[in-house]
GROMACS .gro file of C-alpha atoms in nm:
model
  395
    1MET     CA    1   0.000   0.000   0.000
    2ASN     CA    2   0.156   0.330  -0.102
    3ARG     CA    3   0.215   0.605   0.151
    4THR     CA    4   0.032   0.902   0.002
    5ALA     CA    5  -0.266   0.698  -0.116
    6VAL     CA    6  -0.315   0.561   0.230
    7ARG     CA    7  -0.287   0.905   0.386
    8ALA     CA    8  -0.550   1.042   0.150
    9GLY     CA    9  -0.787   0.758   0.229
   10ALA     CA   10  -0.719   0.759   0.601
   11ALA     CA   11  -0.918   1.072   0.673
   12VAL     CA   12  -1.220   0.931   0.490
   13LEU     CA   13  -1.199   0.592   0.660
   14ALA     CA   14  -1.092   0.686   1.010
   15VAL     CA   15  -1.432   0.795   1.138
   16ALA     CA   16  -1.606   0.487   1.005
   17VAL     CA   17  -1.364   0.241   1.159
   18ALA     CA   18  -1.263   0.422   1.477
   19ALA     CA   19  -1.497   0.212   1.689
   20LEU     CA   20  -1.345  -0.106   1.548
   21THR     CA   21  -0.976  -0.042   1.587
   22GLY     CA   22  -0.923  -0.159   1.945
   23CYS     CA   23  -0.547  -0.156   1.902
   24GLU     CA   24  -0.381   0.153   2.036
   25ARG     CA   25  -0.045   0.068   2.183
   26GLY     CA   26   0.133  -0.263   2.165
   27SER     CA   27   0.242  -0.450   2.469
   28SER     CA   28   0.485  -0.726   2.545
   29THR     CA   29   0.348  -1.071   2.484
   30GLY     CA   30   0.612  -1.252   2.685
   31PRO     CA   31   0.991  -1.293   2.691
   32ALA     CA   32   1.171  -1.345   2.363
   33PRO     CA   33   1.498  -1.529   2.315
   34PRO     CA   34   1.794  -1.289   2.324
   35PRO     CA   35   1.966  -1.199   1.996
   36SER     CA   36   2.236  -1.456   2.072
   37ALA     CA   37   1.992  -1.749   2.076
   38PRO     CA   38   2.132  -2.048   1.885
   39ALA     CA   39   2.035  -2.076   1.520
   40GLY     CA   40   1.732  -2.291   1.448
   41SER     CA   41   1.642  -2.323   1.815
   42GLY     CA   42   1.286  -2.196   1.789
   43CYS     CA   43   1.102  -2.383   1.514
   44PRO     CA   44   1.299  -2.618   1.286
   45ALA     CA   45   1.015  -2.698   1.045
   46ALA     CA   46   0.885  -2.341   1.018
   47LEU     CA   47   1.241  -2.212   0.985
   48ALA     CA   48   1.321  -2.448   0.698
   49ARG     CA   49   1.002  -2.347   0.517
   50ALA     CA   50   1.068  -1.975   0.573
   51GLU     CA   51   1.427  -2.002   0.454
   52ALA     CA   52   1.319  -2.175   0.132
   53ALA     CA   53   1.051  -1.910   0.068
   54VAL     CA   54   1.297  -1.626   0.128
   55ARG     CA   55   1.557  -1.780  -0.105
   56ARG     CA   56   1.298  -1.792  -0.383
   57ALA     CA   57   1.181  -1.436  -0.317
   58GLU     CA   58   1.536  -1.296  -0.315
   59ARG     CA   59   1.620  -1.428  -0.660
   60THR     CA   60   1.675  -1.165  -0.925
   61ASP     CA   61   1.723  -1.395  -1.225
   62SER     CA   62   1.387  -1.573  -1.234
   63ALA     CA   63   1.242  -1.629  -1.580
   64TRP     CA   64   0.930  -1.436  -1.683
   65ASN     CA   65   0.626  -1.622  -1.548
   66GLY     CA   66   0.361  -1.386  -1.683
   67PRO     CA   67   0.152  -1.392  -2.002
   68VAL     CA   68   0.312  -1.516  -2.324
   69THR     CA   69  -0.002  -1.521  -2.538
   70GLY     CA   70  -0.278  -1.269  -2.598
   71PRO     CA   71  -0.433  -1.048  -2.865
   72ARG     CA   72  -0.227  -0.851  -3.111
   73ALA     CA   73  -0.201  -0.477  -3.049
   74VAL     CA   74  -0.525  -0.292  -3.112
   75PRO     CA   75  -0.405   0.024  -3.292
   76GLY     CA   76  -0.465   0.390  -3.221
   77ARG     CA   77  -0.597   0.383  -2.865
   78SER     CA   78  -0.571   0.650  -2.597
   79LEU     CA   79  -0.548   0.620  -2.218
   80VAL     CA   80  -0.577   0.864  -1.930
   81LEU     CA   81  -0.405   0.779  -1.603
   82VAL     CA   82  -0.566   0.947  -1.302
   83ALA     CA   83  -0.293   0.965  -1.039
   84GLN     CA   84  -0.369   0.985  -0.669
   85SER     CA   85  -0.060   1.206  -0.648
   86MET     CA   86   0.244   1.223  -0.871
   87THR     CA   87   0.451   1.301  -0.562
   88ASN     CA   88   0.379   0.942  -0.452
   89PRO     CA   89   0.679   0.735  -0.572
   90GLY     CA   90   0.464   0.425  -0.631
   91VAL     CA   91   0.210   0.610  -0.843
   92ALA     CA   92   0.482   0.795  -1.033
   93GLY     CA   93   0.667   0.471  -1.100
   94VAL     CA   94   0.366   0.289  -1.241
   95ALA     CA   95   0.273   0.597  -1.448
   96GLU     CA   96   0.620   0.589  -1.602
   97GLY     CA   97   0.573   0.221  -1.682
   98VAL     CA   98   0.235   0.287  -1.848
   99GLN     CA   99   0.386   0.565  -2.059
  100GLU     CA  100   0.678   0.346  -2.165
  101ALA     CA  101   0.451   0.054  -2.257
  102ALA     CA  102   0.209   0.280  -2.443
  103GLY     CA  103   0.499   0.403  -2.653
  104ALA     CA  104   0.589   0.044  -2.735
  105ILE     CA  105   0.233  -0.049  -2.841
  106GLY     CA  106   0.172   0.279  -3.026
  107TRP     CA  107  -0.089   0.445  -2.800
  108ARG     CA  108  -0.127   0.791  -2.647
  109VAL     CA  109  -0.130   0.850  -2.271
  110ARG     CA  110  -0.218   1.152  -2.063
  111VAL     CA  111  -0.151   1.171  -1.689
  112ILE     CA  112  -0.377   1.388  -1.470
  113ASP     CA  113  -0.257   1.451  -1.115
  114GLY     CA  114  -0.519   1.428  -0.838
  115GLN     CA  115  -0.272   1.605  -0.604
  116GLY     CA  116  -0.345   1.376  -0.311
  117THR     CA  117  -0.683   1.513  -0.198
  118PRO     CA  118  -1.033   1.369  -0.247
  119ALA     CA  119  -1.147   1.688  -0.420
  120GLY     CA  120  -0.843   1.690  -0.646
  121ILE     CA  121  -0.886   1.323  -0.737
  122GLN     CA  122  -1.255   1.372  -0.815
  123ALA     CA  123  -1.176   1.672  -1.035
  124ALA     CA  124  -0.900   1.481  -1.214
  125PHE     CA  125  -1.129   1.183  -1.275
  126GLY     CA  126  -1.403   1.411  -1.405
  127GLN     CA  127  -1.155   1.568  -1.645
  128ALA     CA  128  -1.044   1.223  -1.758
  129VAL     CA  129  -1.400   1.115  -1.841
  130ALA     CA  130  -1.464   1.442  -2.027
  131LEU     CA  131  -1.169   1.364  -2.255
  132ARG     CA  132  -1.349   1.042  -2.359
  133PRO     CA  133  -1.038   0.824  -2.381
  134ASP     CA  134  -1.050   0.456  -2.470
  135GLY     CA  135  -0.950   0.361  -2.117
  136ILE     CA  136  -0.882   0.513  -1.774
  137VAL     CA  137  -0.624   0.398  -1.517
  138ILE     CA  138  -0.719   0.444  -1.151
  139ALA     CA  139  -0.374   0.480  -0.996
  140GLY     CA  140  -0.343   0.447  -0.622
  141PHE     CA  141  -0.683   0.546  -0.484
  142ASP     CA  142  -1.011   0.381  -0.388
  143PRO     CA  143  -1.267   0.421  -0.672
  144ARG     CA  144  -1.539   0.456  -0.410
  145LEU     CA  145  -1.401   0.804  -0.343
  146THR     CA  146  -1.504   0.890  -0.700
  147SER     CA  147  -1.821   0.685  -0.735
  148GLN     CA  148  -2.000   0.945  -0.948
  149GLN     CA  149  -1.710   0.967  -1.190
  150VAL     CA  150  -1.684   0.587  -1.204
  151ALA     CA  151  -2.054   0.566  -1.288
  152HIS     CA  152  -2.011   0.830  -1.560
  153ALA     CA  153  -1.722   0.632  -1.711
  154GLY     CA  154  -1.941   0.321  -1.708
  155ALA     CA  155  -2.221   0.505  -1.886
  156GLU     CA  156  -1.967   0.607  -2.152
  157HIS     CA  157  -1.847   0.242  -2.180
  158ILE     CA  158  -1.492   0.341  -2.087
  159PRO     CA  159  -1.309   0.043  -1.934
  160LEU     CA  160  -1.134   0.108  -1.603
  161ILE     CA  161  -0.821  -0.065  -1.478
  162GLY     CA  162  -0.693  -0.008  -1.126
  163TRP     CA  163  -0.350  -0.007  -0.975
  164HIS     CA  164  -0.375  -0.066  -0.599
  165ALA     CA  165  -0.734   0.051  -0.637
  166VAL     CA  166  -0.895  -0.234  -0.443
  167ALA     CA  167  -0.753  -0.489  -0.202
  168SER     CA  168  -0.729  -0.789  -0.435
  169PRO     CA  169  -0.581  -0.841  -0.780
  170GLY     CA  170  -0.801  -0.926  -1.077
  171PRO     CA  171  -1.143  -0.817  -1.208
  172SER     CA  172  -1.382  -0.637  -0.973
  173ARG     CA  173  -1.760  -0.604  -0.996
  174ASP     CA  174  -1.806  -0.340  -0.727
  175PRO     CA  175  -1.640  -0.110  -0.811
  176ALA     CA  176  -1.651  -0.212  -1.178
  177LEU     CA  177  -1.291  -0.267  -1.291
  178PHE     CA  178  -1.179  -0.475  -1.587
  179THR     CA  179  -0.897  -0.575  -1.354
  180ASN     CA  180  -0.688  -0.447  -1.064
  181VAL     CA  181  -0.310  -0.477  -1.080
  182THR     CA  182  -0.139  -0.541  -0.748
  183THR     CA  183   0.041  -0.812  -0.557
  184ARG     CA  184  -0.157  -1.027  -0.314
  185VAL     CA  185  -0.158  -0.882   0.036
  186GLY     CA  186  -0.139  -1.232   0.186
  187ASP     CA  187   0.175  -1.311  -0.013
  188VAL     CA  188   0.340  -0.983   0.091
  189ALA     CA  189   0.252  -1.034   0.457
  190ARG     CA  190   0.369  -1.395   0.458
  191ILE     CA  191   0.706  -1.333   0.296
  192SER     CA  192   0.777  -1.035   0.524
  193ALA     CA  193   0.721  -1.251   0.831
  194ASP     CA  194   0.917  -1.538   0.676
  195TRP     CA  195   1.212  -1.304   0.626
  196VAL     CA  196   1.209  -1.227   1.001
  197ILE     CA  197   1.192  -1.597   1.089
  198ALA     CA  198   1.476  -1.679   0.851
  199HIS     CA  199   1.693  -1.379   0.939
  200GLY     CA  200   1.654  -1.449   1.310
  201HIS     CA  201   1.723  -1.822   1.264
  202GLY     CA  202   1.396  -1.900   1.437
  203ALA     CA  203   1.451  -1.666   1.733
  204ALA     CA  204   1.339  -1.302   1.729
  205GLY     CA  205   1.163  -1.032   1.928
  206VAL     CA  206   0.941  -0.842   1.685
  207VAL     CA  207   0.757  -0.511   1.672
  208VAL     CA  208   0.488  -0.469   1.405
  209PHE     CA  209   0.399  -0.118   1.285
  210THR     CA  210   0.053  -0.068   1.137
  211ASP     CA  211  -0.232   0.177   1.083
  212ALA     CA  212  -0.542   0.019   1.236
  213SER     CA  213  -0.767   0.297   1.103
  214ILE     CA  214  -0.735   0.151   0.752
  215PRO     CA  215  -0.890  -0.195   0.709
  216PHE     CA  216  -0.644  -0.298   0.433
  217ALA     CA  217  -0.343  -0.206   0.648
  218ARG     CA  218  -0.484  -0.371   0.958
  219ASN     CA  219  -0.557  -0.688   0.764
  220LYS     CA  220  -0.198  -0.693   0.638
  221SER     CA  221  -0.054  -0.659   0.989
  222GLU     CA  222  -0.287  -0.931   1.118
  223LEU     CA  223  -0.161  -1.164   0.846
  224ILE     CA  224   0.199  -1.075   0.934
  225THR     CA  225   0.134  -1.153   1.301
  226LYS     CA  226  -0.033  -1.483   1.210
  227GLU     CA  227   0.268  -1.593   1.005
  228LEU     CA  228   0.513  -1.490   1.277
  229GLY     CA  229   0.312  -1.713   1.510
  230THR     CA  230   0.409  -2.022   1.310
  231CYS     CA  231   0.751  -2.008   1.476
  232ALA     CA  232   0.757  -2.074   1.849
  233GLY     CA  233   1.089  -1.895   1.887
  234VAL     CA  234   0.949  -1.565   1.758
  235ARG     CA  235   0.780  -1.336   2.010
  236LEU     CA  236   0.557  -1.041   1.921
  237LEU     CA  237   0.676  -0.771   2.161
  238ALA     CA  238   0.436  -0.498   2.051
  239GLU     CA  239   0.203  -0.388   1.774
  240GLU     CA  240   0.232  -0.013   1.730
  241ASN     CA  241  -0.075   0.153   1.582
  242ILE     CA  242   0.047   0.476   1.420
  243PRO     CA  243  -0.168   0.631   1.146
  244LEU     CA  244   0.029   0.684   0.828
  245ALA     CA  245  -0.072   1.048   0.833
  246ASP     CA  246   0.108   1.081   1.170
  247THR     CA  247   0.423   0.878   1.115
  248SER     CA  248   0.661   1.174   1.107
  249SER     CA  249   0.531   1.316   1.435
  250ARG     CA  250   0.464   0.997   1.631
  251THR     CA  251   0.712   0.732   1.516
  252PRO     CA  252   1.028   0.882   1.673
  253GLN     CA  253   0.860   0.906   2.015
  254GLU     CA  254   0.718   0.553   1.992
  255VAL     CA  255   1.054   0.410   1.884
  256SER     CA  256   1.228   0.577   2.180
  257SER     CA  257   0.969   0.419   2.410
  258LEU     CA  258   1.021   0.077   2.252
  259LEU     CA  259   1.396   0.103   2.295
  260SER     CA  260   1.341   0.178   2.663
  261ARG     CA  261   1.097  -0.110   2.710
  262PHE     CA  262   1.285  -0.371   2.508
  263PRO     CA  263   1.652  -0.266   2.499
  264ARG     CA  264   1.781  -0.614   2.409
  265ARG     CA  265   1.474  -0.815   2.316
  266TRP     CA  266   1.373  -0.599   2.017
  267THR     CA  267   1.564  -0.762   1.732
  268HIS     CA  268   1.333  -0.719   1.428
  269SER     CA  269   1.050  -0.502   1.296
  270VAL     CA  270   0.790  -0.539   1.022
  271ALA     CA  271   0.593  -0.237   0.898
  272ILE     CA  272   0.299  -0.225   0.660
  273ASN     CA  273   0.483   0.051   0.472
  274ASP     CA  274   0.849   0.154   0.443
  275VAL     CA  275   0.774   0.508   0.562
  276TYR     CA  276   0.780   0.399   0.928
  277PHE     CA  277   1.151   0.328   0.903
  278ALA     CA  278   1.227   0.665   0.746
  279ASP     CA  279   1.072   0.820   1.055
  280ALA     CA  280   1.224   0.567   1.298
  281ALA     CA  281   1.582   0.633   1.184
  282PRO     CA  282   1.637   0.956   1.383
  283ALA     CA  283   1.531   0.792   1.711
  284LEU     CA  284   1.747   0.486   1.646
  285ARG     CA  285   2.040   0.708   1.556
  286ALA     CA  286   1.991   0.919   1.869
  287ALA     CA  287   2.000   0.598   2.076
  288ARG     CA  288   2.338   0.519   1.915
  289ARG     CA  289   2.204   0.211   1.741
  290LYS     CA  290   2.407   0.097   1.442
  291GLY     CA  291   2.240   0.139   1.104
  292ALA     CA  292   2.326  -0.219   1.010
  293GLY     CA  293   2.235  -0.366   1.350
  294ALA     CA  294   1.924  -0.458   1.547
  295PRO     CA  295   1.641  -0.396   1.516
  296TYR     CA  296   1.654  -0.537   1.163
  297ASN     CA  297   1.366  -0.382   0.972
  298ILE     CA  298   1.163  -0.499   0.673
  299GLY     CA  299   0.890  -0.303   0.495
  300ALA     CA  300   0.592  -0.511   0.384
  301GLY     CA  301   0.506  -0.306   0.080
  302ASP     CA  302   0.599  -0.059  -0.192
  303GLY     CA  303   0.980  -0.040  -0.196
  304ASP     CA  304   1.005   0.326  -0.291
  305PRO     CA  305   1.347   0.472  -0.383
  306SER     CA  306   1.411   0.605  -0.032
  307ALA     CA  307   1.363   0.256   0.110
  308PHE     CA  308   1.619   0.118  -0.135
  309GLN     CA  309   1.858   0.397  -0.038
  310ARG     CA  310   1.828   0.306   0.332
  311ILE     CA  311   1.877  -0.060   0.251
  312ASN     CA  312   2.175  -0.008   0.022
  313SER     CA  313   2.345   0.224   0.270
  314ARG     CA  314   2.253  -0.007   0.560
  315GLN     CA  315   2.082   0.269   0.752
  316PHE     CA  316   1.807   0.124   0.975
  317GLN     CA  317   1.634  -0.085   0.710
  318ALA     CA  318   1.750  -0.429   0.602
  319ALA     CA  319   1.487  -0.531   0.344
  320THR     CA  320   1.166  -0.442   0.165
  321VAL     CA  321   0.901  -0.626  -0.037
  322PRO     CA  322   0.880  -0.393  -0.338
  323GLU     CA  323   0.624  -0.366  -0.612
  324ALA     CA  324   0.760  -0.407  -0.966
  325LEU     CA  325   0.625  -0.068  -1.070
  326SER     CA  326   0.740  -0.054  -1.431
  327GLU     CA  327   0.634  -0.414  -1.492
  328GLN     CA  328   0.291  -0.337  -1.349
  329GLY     CA  329   0.264  -0.039  -1.584
  330TRP     CA  330   0.329  -0.268  -1.881
  331GLN     CA  331   0.073  -0.515  -1.748
  332ILE     CA  332  -0.187  -0.238  -1.727
  333VAL     CA  333  -0.137  -0.158  -2.097
  334ASP     CA  334  -0.159  -0.527  -2.188
  335GLU     CA  335  -0.479  -0.564  -1.986
  336PHE     CA  336  -0.634  -0.270  -2.174
  337ASN     CA  337  -0.535  -0.434  -2.502
  338ARG     CA  338  -0.720  -0.747  -2.393
  339ALA     CA  339  -1.024  -0.539  -2.299
  340PHE     CA  340  -1.023  -0.360  -2.636
  341ALA     CA  341  -0.991  -0.694  -2.817
  342GLY     CA  342  -1.281  -0.849  -2.626
  343ALA     CA  343  -1.054  -1.092  -2.441
  344PRO     CA  344  -1.068  -1.162  -2.066
  345ALA     CA  345  -0.815  -1.022  -1.821
  346SER     CA  346  -0.486  -1.214  -1.807
  347GLY     CA  347  -0.520  -1.314  -1.441
  348TYR     CA  348  -0.149  -1.253  -1.388
  349VAL     CA  349  -0.029  -1.157  -1.041
  350ALA     CA  350   0.340  -1.077  -1.000
  351PRO     CA  351   0.522  -1.291  -0.743
  352VAL     CA  352   0.661  -1.126  -0.432
  353HIS     CA  353   1.024  -1.022  -0.420
  354ILE     CA  354   1.252  -0.932  -0.130
  355ALA     CA  355   1.512  -0.662  -0.192
  356THR     CA  356   1.823  -0.642   0.027
  357ALA     CA  357   2.160  -0.474  -0.004
  358ALA     CA  358   2.301  -0.806  -0.125
  359ASN     CA  359   2.068  -0.849  -0.423
  360SER     CA  360   1.966  -0.494  -0.521
  361ARG     CA  361   2.320  -0.402  -0.634
  362GLY     CA  362   2.261  -0.034  -0.572
  363ALA     CA  363   1.931  -0.014  -0.761
  364THR     CA  364   1.653   0.210  -0.630
  365SER     CA  365   1.364   0.000  -0.763
  366TRP     CA  366   1.275  -0.359  -0.845
  367ASP     CA  367   1.267  -0.415  -1.220
  368PRO     CA  368   1.252  -0.789  -1.299
  369PRO     CA  369   1.378  -0.921  -1.632
  370GLY     CA  370   1.184  -1.048  -1.931
  371TYR     CA  371   0.850  -0.869  -1.928
  372ARG     CA  372   0.921  -0.604  -2.192
  373ALA     CA  373   1.021  -0.859  -2.454
  374ALA     CA  374   0.731  -1.087  -2.361
  375TYR     CA  375   0.467  -0.816  -2.401
  376ARG     CA  376   0.620  -0.690  -2.726
  377ARG     CA  377   0.601  -1.043  -2.869
  378ILE     CA  378   0.233  -1.068  -2.771
  379TRP     CA  379   0.145  -0.733  -2.926
  380GLU     CA  380   0.337  -0.811  -3.244
  381GLY     CA  381   0.155  -1.142  -3.282
  382GLN     CA  382   0.460  -1.361  -3.227
  383ARG     CA  383   0.405  -1.705  -3.078
  384PRO     CA  384   0.622  -1.820  -2.787
  385ALA     CA  385   0.943  -1.996  -2.891
  386GLY     CA  386   0.814  -2.338  -2.782
  387GLN     CA  387   0.499  -2.303  -2.993
  388MET     CA  388   0.702  -2.194  -3.297
  389ARG     CA  389   0.929  -2.497  -3.266
  390SER     CA  390   0.626  -2.729  -3.240
  391ALA     CA  391   0.472  -2.574  -3.553
  392ALA     CA  392   0.799  -2.619  -3.745
  393MET     CA  393   0.815  -2.986  -3.645
  394ARG     CA  394   0.455  -3.043  -3.765
  395ARG     CA  395   0.549  -2.902  -4.106
   0.00000   0.00000   0.00000
């Protein structure tokens, strides 16, 4: 979940869910093994499974596992991307991917910035519909904030494709989206917790940072906590409920309190968004903690450039689970091509990836190999290499 999108939605959602949050400040759930606990002492079976999952997620050379067949390029189409805010690195990254892919397929794209406010997003969406494009991208905001504009687009038979627009990937009936491009929240939560289990060798004291005012974020942190619970050697020390809109003001104070409460037991952290660690760094630095030492922090979502910079410089963040923003932009264009051709959505969901200093090699984003060539082959009407060889053998 991207930082600015969540902040924009938080104000709308906070009142509705305030009575349900019930999770203000975390508390210790019992003693955790010290950082020097022997490797593998907590949960041999869960540790082996977590280590295997992390090894797969850390690979950077995996072959393209997305679509290899689909309709040829439908010519001469136009798209409008309505951005929650172009200051949001996630939204800006996927917009860049859409523009690049549109250039490859021969389409026109216009980006309209919603500037991060409900009124701005509604105005941008209204402008997009008035332009009567062939398709509209809903980039980083909940379509229910713009229900009138969504209905107007439907009346004009303009297909809508979301990026992080609803909680789950794939087609959506309510709101009506041809498809929604995102990773699966359960996969992101699971691999984040598995990284902690593997990194701690089955023994860790963990703090989870979340925003309980947002159902999507709270669900993610609950899934993280559930996966951490599969290892008996991992102890949840606290769950810190800090609204994303308040991270800069509240996180340093909360981190100082945590350091006082758990000076040795706090070995790892998982946050529903990387931004918590940007705001935790000053407090950790003031406490003379080493940037490459405990607590070892992983962000369960986004992987914006600043997160990569902290990871690569080993400054109070060890890992992130990033979105492949450019790849998702290309997928959005391919999904529109399927919609224009009368084909169903591809059903593709990108696998989760873990970025660390060891595998990012100084990069500031996750850009997996293979997708550009694969989509170009689809749009140019080329069959996959295996199909071409089979056809040649039949002749």
